[in-house]
Short mmCIF file of N, CA and C in Angstrom, two decimals:
data_model
loop_
_atom_site.label_atom_id
_atom_site.label_comp_id
_atom_site.label_asym_id
_atom_site.label_seq_id
_atom_site.Cartn_x
_atom_site.Cartn_y
_atom_site.Cartn_z
N UNK A 398 5.16 12.12 76.86
CA UNK A 398 6.28 12.41 76.13
C UNK A 398 6.21 11.71 74.72
N UNK A 399 6.26 12.61 73.70
CA UNK A 399 6.22 11.99 72.28
C UNK A 399 7.55 11.40 71.88
N UNK A 400 7.48 10.09 71.47
CA UNK A 400 8.72 9.44 71.07
C UNK A 400 8.58 9.09 69.55
N UNK A 401 9.68 9.52 68.76
CA UNK A 401 9.67 9.41 67.28
C UNK A 401 10.67 8.50 66.80
N UNK A 402 10.18 7.50 66.05
CA UNK A 402 11.11 6.57 65.45
C UNK A 402 11.30 7.10 64.00
N UNK A 403 12.54 7.44 63.55
CA UNK A 403 12.69 7.98 62.23
C UNK A 403 13.42 6.97 61.45
N UNK A 404 12.82 6.54 60.30
CA UNK A 404 13.44 5.55 59.50
C UNK A 404 14.07 6.08 58.35
N UNK A 405 15.26 5.84 58.15
CA UNK A 405 16.10 6.36 56.89
C UNK A 405 16.59 5.19 56.12
N UNK A 406 16.37 5.27 54.82
CA UNK A 406 16.81 4.24 53.87
C UNK A 406 16.92 4.97 52.50
N UNK A 407 17.67 4.17 51.60
CA UNK A 407 17.76 4.75 50.23
C UNK A 407 16.34 4.41 49.57
N UNK A 408 15.48 3.66 50.16
CA UNK A 408 14.29 3.20 49.53
C UNK A 408 13.11 3.45 50.42
N UNK A 409 12.15 4.28 49.79
CA UNK A 409 10.84 4.71 50.47
C UNK A 409 10.10 3.42 50.68
N UNK A 410 10.16 2.41 49.78
CA UNK A 410 9.37 1.19 49.90
C UNK A 410 9.90 0.38 51.20
N UNK A 411 11.12 0.51 51.50
CA UNK A 411 11.68 -0.21 52.62
C UNK A 411 11.01 0.47 53.85
N UNK A 412 11.21 1.74 54.02
CA UNK A 412 10.81 2.54 55.24
C UNK A 412 9.20 2.45 55.36
N UNK A 413 8.54 2.43 54.20
CA UNK A 413 7.04 2.35 54.24
C UNK A 413 6.73 0.89 54.85
N UNK A 414 7.27 -0.04 54.40
CA UNK A 414 6.87 -1.53 54.89
C UNK A 414 7.34 -1.62 56.36
N UNK A 415 8.44 -1.07 56.73
CA UNK A 415 8.93 -1.19 58.16
C UNK A 415 7.93 -0.38 59.08
N UNK A 416 7.46 0.74 58.60
CA UNK A 416 6.58 1.60 59.38
C UNK A 416 5.38 0.81 59.48
N UNK A 417 4.79 0.25 58.43
CA UNK A 417 3.45 -0.46 58.40
C UNK A 417 3.58 -1.62 59.51
N UNK A 418 4.67 -2.32 59.51
CA UNK A 418 4.89 -3.48 60.31
C UNK A 418 4.93 -2.96 61.77
N UNK A 419 5.67 -1.84 62.10
CA UNK A 419 5.64 -1.32 63.42
C UNK A 419 4.41 -0.82 63.90
N UNK A 420 3.72 0.03 63.04
CA UNK A 420 2.45 0.42 63.39
C UNK A 420 1.25 -0.56 63.70
N UNK A 421 1.43 -1.63 63.08
CA UNK A 421 0.44 -2.80 63.34
C UNK A 421 0.73 -3.52 64.74
N UNK A 422 2.07 -3.43 65.15
CA UNK A 422 2.41 -4.10 66.33
C UNK A 422 2.38 -3.14 67.51
N UNK A 423 2.47 -1.78 67.31
CA UNK A 423 2.47 -0.85 68.36
C UNK A 423 1.41 0.07 68.18
N UNK A 424 0.54 0.08 69.26
CA UNK A 424 -0.63 0.97 69.28
C UNK A 424 -0.52 2.17 70.19
N UNK A 425 0.67 2.42 70.62
CA UNK A 425 0.84 3.57 71.67
C UNK A 425 0.70 4.89 70.88
N UNK A 426 -0.16 5.74 71.50
CA UNK A 426 -0.23 7.20 70.90
C UNK A 426 0.97 8.03 71.18
N UNK A 427 1.81 7.51 72.09
CA UNK A 427 3.09 8.27 72.40
C UNK A 427 4.20 7.95 71.49
N UNK A 428 4.03 7.02 70.53
CA UNK A 428 5.14 6.48 69.74
C UNK A 428 4.61 6.87 68.17
N UNK A 429 5.46 7.64 67.46
CA UNK A 429 5.19 7.98 66.05
C UNK A 429 6.28 7.40 65.23
N UNK A 430 6.10 6.66 64.08
CA UNK A 430 7.06 6.22 63.29
C UNK A 430 6.96 7.02 61.97
N UNK A 431 8.16 7.48 61.51
CA UNK A 431 8.13 8.27 60.23
C UNK A 431 9.04 7.61 59.19
N UNK A 432 8.40 7.39 58.12
CA UNK A 432 9.08 6.76 56.94
C UNK A 432 9.58 7.89 56.11
N UNK A 433 11.08 7.95 56.19
CA UNK A 433 11.72 9.05 55.46
C UNK A 433 12.74 8.46 54.33
N UNK A 434 12.44 7.46 53.81
CA UNK A 434 13.30 6.78 52.80
C UNK A 434 13.18 7.50 51.46
N UNK A 435 14.17 7.38 50.69
CA UNK A 435 14.29 7.87 49.32
C UNK A 435 14.38 9.38 49.21
N UNK A 436 14.24 9.85 47.99
CA UNK A 436 14.44 11.30 47.81
C UNK A 436 13.10 11.93 47.60
N UNK A 437 13.11 13.27 47.57
CA UNK A 437 11.76 14.04 47.38
C UNK A 437 11.11 13.74 46.09
N UNK A 438 11.79 13.27 45.09
CA UNK A 438 11.32 12.93 43.82
C UNK A 438 10.98 11.58 43.47
N UNK A 439 11.08 10.68 44.64
CA UNK A 439 10.67 9.31 44.66
C UNK A 439 11.74 8.47 44.16
N UNK A 440 12.99 8.89 43.98
CA UNK A 440 14.09 8.13 43.53
C UNK A 440 14.82 7.51 44.70
N UNK A 441 15.73 6.55 44.34
CA UNK A 441 16.58 6.02 45.59
C UNK A 441 17.55 7.05 45.95
N UNK A 442 17.80 7.07 47.13
CA UNK A 442 18.68 8.09 47.81
C UNK A 442 18.32 8.46 49.09
N UNK A 443 18.89 9.59 49.64
CA UNK A 443 18.62 10.01 51.04
C UNK A 443 18.55 11.52 51.01
N UNK A 444 17.88 12.07 52.03
CA UNK A 444 17.86 13.51 52.15
C UNK A 444 17.68 13.93 53.60
N UNK A 445 18.47 14.83 54.17
CA UNK A 445 18.28 15.19 55.55
C UNK A 445 17.15 16.09 55.87
N UNK A 446 16.60 16.69 54.79
CA UNK A 446 15.48 17.70 55.02
C UNK A 446 14.26 17.16 55.60
N UNK A 447 13.84 16.10 55.18
CA UNK A 447 12.57 15.45 55.88
C UNK A 447 12.70 15.20 57.41
N UNK A 448 13.99 14.79 57.82
CA UNK A 448 14.29 14.69 59.18
C UNK A 448 14.02 16.11 60.01
N UNK A 449 14.64 17.05 59.31
CA UNK A 449 14.55 18.48 59.95
C UNK A 449 13.11 18.84 60.06
N UNK A 450 12.31 18.64 59.06
CA UNK A 450 10.90 18.97 59.12
C UNK A 450 10.14 18.12 60.25
N UNK A 451 10.44 17.05 60.50
CA UNK A 451 9.79 16.22 61.44
C UNK A 451 10.14 16.68 62.81
N UNK A 452 11.47 16.99 63.11
CA UNK A 452 11.88 17.51 64.29
C UNK A 452 11.42 18.90 64.60
N UNK A 453 11.35 19.76 63.64
CA UNK A 453 10.81 21.17 63.76
C UNK A 453 9.29 21.06 64.00
N UNK A 454 8.56 20.21 63.52
CA UNK A 454 7.06 20.02 63.73
C UNK A 454 6.68 19.30 65.01
N UNK A 455 7.61 18.81 65.75
CA UNK A 455 7.34 18.03 67.00
C UNK A 455 7.31 18.87 68.20
N UNK A 456 6.61 18.40 69.23
CA UNK A 456 6.52 19.17 70.49
C UNK A 456 8.00 19.38 71.06
N UNK A 457 8.19 20.49 71.87
CA UNK A 457 9.42 20.71 72.35
C UNK A 457 10.17 19.65 73.21
N UNK A 458 9.35 18.70 73.79
CA UNK A 458 9.90 17.65 74.68
C UNK A 458 10.06 16.26 73.91
N UNK A 459 9.71 16.30 72.70
CA UNK A 459 9.68 15.07 72.00
C UNK A 459 11.13 14.57 71.78
N UNK A 460 11.30 13.20 71.77
CA UNK A 460 12.61 12.61 71.50
C UNK A 460 12.63 12.00 70.11
N UNK A 461 13.76 11.73 69.54
CA UNK A 461 13.85 11.13 68.13
C UNK A 461 14.97 10.07 68.26
N UNK A 462 14.51 8.84 67.80
CA UNK A 462 15.42 7.86 67.61
C UNK A 462 15.61 7.57 66.17
N UNK A 463 16.83 7.60 65.55
CA UNK A 463 16.94 7.59 64.17
C UNK A 463 17.67 6.30 63.84
N UNK A 464 17.13 5.61 62.87
CA UNK A 464 17.67 4.41 62.39
C UNK A 464 17.86 4.41 60.81
N UNK A 465 19.07 4.02 60.41
CA UNK A 465 19.41 4.16 59.03
C UNK A 465 19.96 2.88 58.55
N UNK A 466 19.92 2.61 57.22
CA UNK A 466 20.52 1.38 56.69
C UNK A 466 21.84 1.44 56.20
N UNK A 467 22.16 2.30 55.08
CA UNK A 467 23.44 2.32 54.51
C UNK A 467 24.11 3.64 54.45
N UNK A 468 25.37 3.67 54.01
CA UNK A 468 26.14 4.76 53.87
C UNK A 468 25.55 6.23 53.74
N UNK A 469 25.02 6.66 52.65
CA UNK A 469 24.49 8.06 52.71
C UNK A 469 23.20 8.33 53.57
N UNK A 470 22.45 7.15 53.83
CA UNK A 470 21.36 7.46 54.79
C UNK A 470 21.83 7.63 56.19
N UNK A 471 23.02 7.05 56.47
CA UNK A 471 23.62 7.40 57.73
C UNK A 471 24.23 8.74 57.65
N UNK A 472 24.89 9.20 56.60
CA UNK A 472 25.38 10.56 56.60
C UNK A 472 24.36 11.55 56.55
N UNK A 473 23.14 11.32 55.80
CA UNK A 473 22.14 12.26 55.92
C UNK A 473 21.54 12.42 57.31
N UNK A 474 21.46 11.29 58.00
CA UNK A 474 20.88 11.42 59.51
C UNK A 474 21.88 12.17 60.29
N UNK A 475 23.09 11.91 60.13
CA UNK A 475 24.20 12.71 60.88
C UNK A 475 24.19 14.11 60.49
N UNK A 476 24.13 14.51 59.17
CA UNK A 476 24.02 15.86 58.77
C UNK A 476 22.78 16.54 59.34
N UNK A 477 21.65 15.85 59.29
CA UNK A 477 20.51 16.47 59.96
C UNK A 477 20.74 16.89 61.42
N UNK A 478 21.38 16.08 62.09
CA UNK A 478 21.65 16.51 63.53
C UNK A 478 22.45 17.81 63.65
N UNK A 479 23.47 17.76 62.70
CA UNK A 479 24.18 18.98 62.67
C UNK A 479 23.49 20.35 62.31
N UNK A 480 22.33 20.17 61.60
CA UNK A 480 21.48 21.29 61.15
C UNK A 480 20.48 21.58 62.20
N UNK A 481 20.40 20.77 63.34
CA UNK A 481 19.29 21.19 64.23
C UNK A 481 19.82 22.12 65.23
N UNK A 482 18.93 22.78 65.97
CA UNK A 482 19.17 23.68 67.10
C UNK A 482 19.79 22.78 68.12
N UNK A 483 20.72 23.49 69.03
CA UNK A 483 21.37 22.73 70.06
C UNK A 483 20.47 21.90 71.05
N UNK A 484 19.30 22.58 71.34
CA UNK A 484 18.45 21.94 72.28
C UNK A 484 17.58 20.72 71.61
N UNK A 485 17.53 20.87 70.29
CA UNK A 485 16.94 19.78 69.52
C UNK A 485 17.90 18.56 69.37
N UNK A 486 19.18 18.93 69.17
CA UNK A 486 20.28 17.88 69.09
C UNK A 486 20.32 17.03 70.35
N UNK A 487 20.05 17.50 71.51
CA UNK A 487 20.04 16.79 72.78
C UNK A 487 18.86 15.73 72.88
N UNK A 488 17.98 15.94 72.07
CA UNK A 488 16.85 14.91 72.03
C UNK A 488 16.87 13.96 70.76
N UNK A 489 17.96 14.19 69.96
CA UNK A 489 17.95 13.55 68.64
C UNK A 489 19.17 12.49 68.92
N UNK A 490 18.79 11.14 68.65
CA UNK A 490 19.62 10.00 68.91
C UNK A 490 19.97 9.16 67.70
N UNK A 491 21.06 9.11 67.22
CA UNK A 491 21.52 8.29 66.16
C UNK A 491 21.82 6.90 66.62
N UNK A 492 21.01 5.89 66.36
CA UNK A 492 21.00 4.63 66.92
C UNK A 492 21.75 3.62 66.04
N UNK A 493 22.90 3.16 66.44
CA UNK A 493 23.78 2.10 65.75
C UNK A 493 23.20 0.66 65.95
N UNK A 494 22.14 0.42 65.24
CA UNK A 494 21.50 -0.82 65.32
C UNK A 494 20.92 -1.21 64.05
N UNK A 495 20.56 -2.50 63.79
CA UNK A 495 19.92 -2.86 62.61
C UNK A 495 18.58 -2.09 62.32
N UNK A 496 18.41 -1.63 61.04
CA UNK A 496 17.20 -0.80 60.77
C UNK A 496 15.97 -1.60 61.13
N UNK A 497 15.60 -2.79 60.68
CA UNK A 497 14.45 -3.39 60.90
C UNK A 497 14.43 -3.84 62.49
N UNK A 498 15.26 -4.68 62.85
CA UNK A 498 15.06 -5.19 64.35
C UNK A 498 15.26 -3.98 65.34
N UNK A 499 16.20 -3.15 65.12
CA UNK A 499 16.47 -2.01 65.95
C UNK A 499 15.27 -1.02 66.13
N UNK A 500 14.69 -0.63 64.94
CA UNK A 500 13.65 0.27 64.95
C UNK A 500 12.40 -0.50 65.67
N UNK A 501 12.10 -1.62 65.38
CA UNK A 501 10.94 -2.34 65.92
C UNK A 501 11.10 -2.48 67.44
N UNK A 502 12.33 -2.92 67.84
CA UNK A 502 12.50 -3.02 69.40
C UNK A 502 12.44 -1.64 70.03
N UNK A 503 13.01 -0.69 69.48
CA UNK A 503 12.87 0.61 70.09
C UNK A 503 11.47 1.16 70.16
N UNK A 504 10.66 0.97 69.14
CA UNK A 504 9.27 1.38 69.22
C UNK A 504 8.42 0.71 70.20
N UNK A 505 8.66 -0.72 70.26
CA UNK A 505 7.90 -1.31 71.28
C UNK A 505 8.33 -0.97 72.73
N UNK A 506 9.63 -0.82 72.96
CA UNK A 506 10.22 -0.42 74.20
C UNK A 506 9.62 0.94 74.56
N UNK A 507 9.64 1.92 73.56
CA UNK A 507 9.16 3.31 73.77
C UNK A 507 7.68 3.32 74.11
N UNK A 508 6.98 2.22 73.89
CA UNK A 508 5.44 2.28 74.14
C UNK A 508 5.23 1.86 75.69
N UNK A 509 6.22 1.45 76.35
CA UNK A 509 6.12 1.16 77.75
C UNK A 509 7.09 1.97 78.63
N UNK A 510 7.86 2.77 78.12
CA UNK A 510 8.93 3.56 78.90
C UNK A 510 9.30 4.78 78.38
N UNK A 511 9.73 5.72 79.22
CA UNK A 511 10.24 6.95 78.72
C UNK A 511 11.75 7.07 78.81
N UNK A 512 12.37 5.84 79.22
CA UNK A 512 13.72 5.79 79.43
C UNK A 512 14.47 5.63 78.06
N UNK A 513 15.02 6.70 77.55
CA UNK A 513 15.71 6.66 76.18
C UNK A 513 16.81 5.65 76.29
N UNK A 514 17.60 5.57 77.30
CA UNK A 514 18.75 4.59 77.30
C UNK A 514 18.23 3.30 77.20
N UNK A 515 17.09 2.94 77.80
CA UNK A 515 16.55 1.58 77.62
C UNK A 515 16.06 1.30 76.20
N UNK A 516 15.47 2.22 75.60
CA UNK A 516 15.12 2.18 74.19
C UNK A 516 16.26 1.73 73.36
N UNK A 517 17.37 2.63 73.53
CA UNK A 517 18.48 2.41 72.73
C UNK A 517 19.16 1.15 72.95
N UNK A 518 19.23 0.68 74.24
CA UNK A 518 19.81 -0.63 74.57
C UNK A 518 19.10 -1.70 73.99
N UNK A 519 17.85 -1.68 74.06
CA UNK A 519 17.05 -2.76 73.45
C UNK A 519 17.18 -2.82 71.90
N UNK A 520 17.19 -1.58 71.23
CA UNK A 520 17.53 -1.56 69.73
C UNK A 520 18.84 -2.17 69.44
N UNK A 521 19.94 -1.87 70.16
CA UNK A 521 21.25 -2.36 69.88
C UNK A 521 21.26 -3.90 70.07
N UNK A 522 20.55 -4.40 71.06
CA UNK A 522 20.66 -5.88 71.37
C UNK A 522 19.69 -6.56 70.44
N UNK A 523 18.89 -5.91 69.73
CA UNK A 523 17.85 -6.63 68.90
C UNK A 523 18.41 -7.55 67.72
N UNK A 524 19.55 -7.20 67.26
CA UNK A 524 20.02 -7.99 66.19
C UNK A 524 20.64 -9.37 66.50
N UNK A 525 20.82 -9.63 67.90
CA UNK A 525 21.34 -10.85 68.37
C UNK A 525 20.33 -11.96 68.33
N UNK A 526 20.52 -12.84 67.42
CA UNK A 526 19.61 -13.95 67.17
C UNK A 526 19.86 -15.15 68.16
N UNK A 527 21.07 -15.21 68.54
CA UNK A 527 21.43 -16.29 69.43
C UNK A 527 21.58 -17.65 68.67
N UNK A 528 21.83 -17.60 67.30
CA UNK A 528 22.01 -18.79 66.69
C UNK A 528 23.41 -19.23 66.75
N UNK A 529 23.62 -20.57 66.86
CA UNK A 529 25.03 -21.07 66.97
C UNK A 529 25.45 -21.63 65.64
#
């Protein structure tokens, strides 16, 4: 099963750096990380269309875990879900977790399991540092 981690941010530099970090730590061929930050003209902002393209180009059984940083990146991710076919929406998960820690934890977990709920749980728990 192909597992896709979609990184949404206002900044392409942020998502490119995060993708590079995850790719270096995760060598699973079943996990693909997609840097979808910024706008199509290289400016700060967000755009739902790159998400739609990734989903449409993926195998029919692929799953998508979407991580976003701020306001309009979250809104673009949510809008993209609304623009997908119903069957695609079932495999598209907006994960309410920190962008860096959540995406990293989800990708590493996805490399060892096909359990989407476990991937999401690990992502959501990733921001807890345990500092007192």
